[in-house]
mmCIF file of C-alpha atoms in Angstrom:
data_model
loop_
_atom_site.group_PDB
_atom_site.id
_atom_site.type_symbol
_atom_site.label_atom_id
_atom_site.label_comp_id
_atom_site.label_asym_id
_atom_site.label_seq_id
_atom_site.Cartn_x
_atom_site.Cartn_y
_atom_site.Cartn_z
ATOM 1 C CA MET A 9 -14.712 -8.283 9.870
ATOM 2 C CA GLU A 10 -14.763 -11.774 9.963
ATOM 3 C CA ASN A 11 -13.027 -13.527 12.771
ATOM 4 C CA ASN A 12 -10.587 -15.892 10.593
ATOM 5 C CA VAL A 13 -9.426 -12.830 9.072
ATOM 6 C CA GLU A 14 -6.362 -11.325 10.874
ATOM 7 C CA GLU A 15 -6.043 -7.619 11.200
ATOM 8 C CA THR A 16 -2.906 -5.895 11.355
ATOM 9 C CA LYS A 17 -2.025 -2.667 13.263
ATOM 10 C CA ILE A 18 -0.388 0.399 11.322
ATOM 11 C CA SER A 19 2.524 0.175 13.907
ATOM 12 C CA GLU A 20 3.102 -3.671 12.817
ATOM 13 C CA LEU A 21 3.856 -3.001 8.947
ATOM 14 C CA LYS A 22 6.869 -4.177 7.410
ATOM 15 C CA PRO A 23 7.985 -3.832 3.817
ATOM 16 C CA GLY A 24 7.333 -6.736 1.893
ATOM 17 C CA MET A 25 4.021 -7.813 3.652
ATOM 18 C CA ASN A 26 1.233 -9.618 1.409
ATOM 19 C CA ASN A 27 -2.247 -10.109 1.929
ATOM 20 C CA VAL A 28 -2.801 -7.138 4.589
ATOM 21 C CA ASN A 29 -5.921 -6.370 6.316
ATOM 22 C CA VAL A 30 -6.194 -3.154 8.076
ATOM 23 C CA LYS A 31 -9.087 -1.035 9.666
ATOM 24 C CA VAL A 32 -7.989 2.708 9.598
ATOM 25 C CA ARG A 33 -9.349 6.141 9.397
ATOM 26 C CA VAL A 34 -8.428 8.037 5.874
ATOM 27 C CA LEU A 35 -6.696 11.303 7.217
ATOM 28 C CA GLU A 36 -5.685 12.652 3.781
ATOM 29 C CA ALA A 37 -6.987 11.734 0.053
ATOM 30 C CA GLU A 38 -5.500 12.971 -2.849
ATOM 31 C CA GLU A 39 -7.200 13.123 -6.426
ATOM 32 C CA PRO A 40 -6.092 10.275 -9.150
ATOM 33 C CA ARG A 41 -2.971 11.107 -11.371
ATOM 34 C CA VAL A 42 -1.541 9.066 -13.978
ATOM 35 C CA ILE A 43 2.187 8.177 -13.621
ATOM 36 C CA ASN A 44 4.335 6.492 -16.262
ATOM 37 C CA THR A 45 5.901 3.045 -14.838
ATOM 38 C CA ARG A 46 7.725 0.415 -16.643
ATOM 39 C CA LYS A 47 4.631 -1.236 -17.408
ATOM 40 C CA GLY A 48 3.358 1.759 -19.267
ATOM 41 C CA PRO A 49 1.247 4.455 -17.721
ATOM 42 C CA ARG A 50 -0.773 3.759 -14.520
ATOM 43 C CA THR A 51 -3.426 5.535 -12.563
ATOM 44 C CA ILE A 52 -2.709 6.193 -8.967
ATOM 45 C CA SER A 53 -3.725 8.274 -5.923
ATOM 46 C CA GLU A 54 -2.403 8.636 -2.497
ATOM 47 C CA ALA A 55 -3.674 8.774 0.852
ATOM 48 C CA VAL A 56 -2.544 8.802 4.734
ATOM 49 C CA VAL A 57 -4.297 6.378 6.847
ATOM 50 C CA GLY A 58 -4.106 5.580 10.493
ATOM 51 C CA ASP A 59 -5.248 3.533 13.566
ATOM 52 C CA GLU A 60 -4.430 3.876 17.212
ATOM 53 C CA THR A 61 -0.904 2.634 16.796
ATOM 54 C CA GLY A 62 0.313 5.288 13.888
ATOM 55 C CA ARG A 63 -0.294 6.471 10.332
ATOM 56 C CA THR A 64 0.966 5.524 7.096
ATOM 57 C CA ARG A 65 1.157 6.424 3.196
ATOM 58 C CA LEU A 66 -1.176 4.143 1.270
ATOM 59 C CA THR A 67 -0.819 4.255 -2.811
ATOM 60 C CA LEU A 68 -4.113 3.092 -4.524
ATOM 61 C CA TRP A 69 -3.525 1.622 -7.849
ATOM 62 C CA GLY A 70 -6.024 1.236 -10.882
ATOM 63 C CA HIS A 71 -9.888 1.108 -10.256
ATOM 64 C CA ALA A 72 -8.906 1.976 -6.356
ATOM 65 C CA ALA A 73 -7.595 5.226 -7.237
ATOM 66 C CA GLY A 74 -9.451 8.020 -5.826
ATOM 67 C CA SER A 75 -11.881 6.000 -4.248
ATOM 68 C CA LEU A 76 -11.208 7.313 -0.542
ATOM 69 C CA LYS A 77 -12.025 10.548 1.119
ATOM 70 C CA GLN A 78 -10.718 12.281 3.921
ATOM 71 C CA GLY A 79 -12.619 11.213 7.292
ATOM 72 C CA GLU A 80 -13.934 8.032 6.226
ATOM 73 C CA ALA A 81 -13.481 4.887 8.348
ATOM 74 C CA VAL A 82 -12.496 1.625 5.957
ATOM 75 C CA GLU A 83 -11.367 -1.752 6.445
ATOM 76 C CA ILE A 84 -8.959 -2.938 3.704
ATOM 77 C CA HIS A 85 -8.335 -6.365 2.708
ATOM 78 C CA GLY A 86 -5.573 -7.848 0.608
ATOM 79 C CA ALA A 87 -3.244 -4.872 0.645
ATOM 80 C CA TRP A 88 0.409 -5.296 0.383
ATOM 81 C CA THR A 89 3.530 -3.184 1.710
ATOM 82 C CA THR A 90 6.611 -1.498 0.079
ATOM 83 C CA ALA A 91 8.965 0.875 1.534
ATOM 84 C CA TYR A 92 9.884 4.369 -0.114
ATOM 85 C CA ARG A 93 12.311 6.595 1.375
ATOM 86 C CA GLY A 94 12.889 4.813 4.402
ATOM 87 C CA GLN A 95 8.890 4.483 5.294
ATOM 88 C CA VAL A 96 6.607 1.631 5.165
ATOM 89 C CA VAL A 97 3.936 2.381 2.292
ATOM 90 C CA LEU A 98 0.735 0.309 2.331
ATOM 91 C CA ASN A 99 -0.800 -0.409 -1.385
ATOM 92 C CA VAL A 100 -4.089 -1.210 -2.583
ATOM 93 C CA GLY A 101 -4.710 -2.762 -6.104
ATOM 94 C CA GLY A 102 -6.818 -4.883 -8.227
ATOM 95 C CA LYS A 103 -6.810 -7.963 -5.789
ATOM 96 C CA SER A 104 -7.616 -5.542 -2.682
ATOM 97 C CA ASN A 105 -11.114 -4.658 -1.288
ATOM 98 C CA ILE A 106 -12.000 -1.851 0.339
ATOM 99 C CA GLU A 107 -15.152 -1.627 2.704
ATOM 100 C CA HIS A 108 -16.704 1.262 4.945
ATOM 101 C CA VAL A 109 -16.965 0.497 8.577
ATOM 102 C CA ALA A 110 -18.981 2.469 11.131
ATOM 103 C CA ASP A 111 -17.140 5.488 12.340
ATOM 104 C CA GLU A 112 -16.957 4.513 15.887
ATOM 105 C CA GLU A 113 -14.793 1.417 14.987
ATOM 106 C CA VAL A 114 -11.728 3.318 14.237
ATOM 107 C CA PRO A 115 -10.105 6.437 16.194
ATOM 108 C CA ALA A 116 -11.147 9.810 15.254
ATOM 109 C CA ALA A 117 -8.448 11.868 13.123
ATOM 110 C CA GLU A 118 -7.208 13.658 16.047
ATOM 111 C CA ASP A 119 -6.646 10.593 18.007
ATOM 112 C CA VAL A 120 -4.211 8.875 15.558
ATOM 113 C CA PRO A 121 -0.532 8.869 16.772
ATOM 114 C CA GLU A 122 2.076 10.780 14.246
ATOM 115 C CA GLU A 123 4.220 7.850 14.337
ATOM 116 C CA THR A 124 4.893 6.184 10.984
ATOM 117 C CA PRO A 125 6.485 2.454 10.643
ATOM 118 C CA ARG A 126 9.836 2.697 9.222
ATOM 119 C CA ALA A 127 11.764 0.242 6.764
ATOM 120 C CA PRO A 128 14.715 -1.439 8.571
ATOM 121 C CA GLU A 129 17.961 0.338 8.351
ATOM 122 C CA GLY A 130 19.377 -0.210 4.837
ATOM 123 C CA TYR A 131 16.177 -2.144 3.841
ATOM 124 C CA ARG A 132 16.597 -3.296 -0.217
ATOM 125 C CA PRO A 133 13.405 -4.518 -1.629
ATOM 126 C CA PRO A 134 14.070 -8.065 -3.377
ATOM 127 C CA ARG A 135 14.804 -7.794 -7.044
ATOM 128 C CA ARG A 136 12.023 -8.415 -9.217
ATOM 129 C CA GLY A 137 12.161 -10.761 -12.054
ATOM 130 C CA GLY A 138 10.478 -8.614 -14.357
ATOM 131 C CA ALA A 139 7.972 -9.851 -16.845
ATOM 132 C CA GLY A 140 9.673 -13.143 -16.981
ATOM 133 C CA GLY A 141 8.672 -15.395 -14.437
ATOM 134 C CA ALA A 142 7.207 -18.902 -15.497
ATOM 135 C CA ARG A 143 6.619 -17.333 -18.840
ATOM 136 C CA GLY A 144 10.003 -16.779 -19.718
ATOM 137 C CA SER A 145 12.037 -13.588 -19.725
ATOM 138 C CA TYR A 146 11.451 -10.666 -22.162
ATOM 139 C CA ARG A 147 15.331 -10.412 -21.667
ATOM 140 C CA ARG A 148 16.813 -12.685 -24.031
ATOM 141 C CA ARG A 149 20.514 -13.054 -23.749
ATOM 142 C CA GLN A 150 22.194 -11.376 -26.894
ATOM 143 C CA PRO A 151 25.070 -12.840 -28.623
ATOM 144 C CA ARG A 152 28.292 -10.944 -28.094
ATOM 145 C CA PHE A 153 30.130 -9.777 -30.871
#
């Protein structure tokens, strides 16, 4: 990995982080599936990844879905974190990059601790602006009758 790119350990993950870089072992990997979201159908897959500090669930969106196999050693650049049911979840999408690394750069599956990063008690994700943003809101105020 380039020296100017900061690597985050699984135990350091917190909800709401962006541009996260991790070097991990793929402990479990599921096949892609299609889910319905507010933005329409999306293809995702889920995996469990870990390093010497712990493990976490990883959601792979779009083209990244299904790209990981159990046992692989990978470096992920440009991931982001969310929280689901009190646990921190790592996410990979269109702006993320996954590279295979040498097997000895990450711990063996049996050496990855069971600990998972937890969201702070009572954590609520910030409300999203929907499709609005700088382009204007899709929710126009309706006149009251």
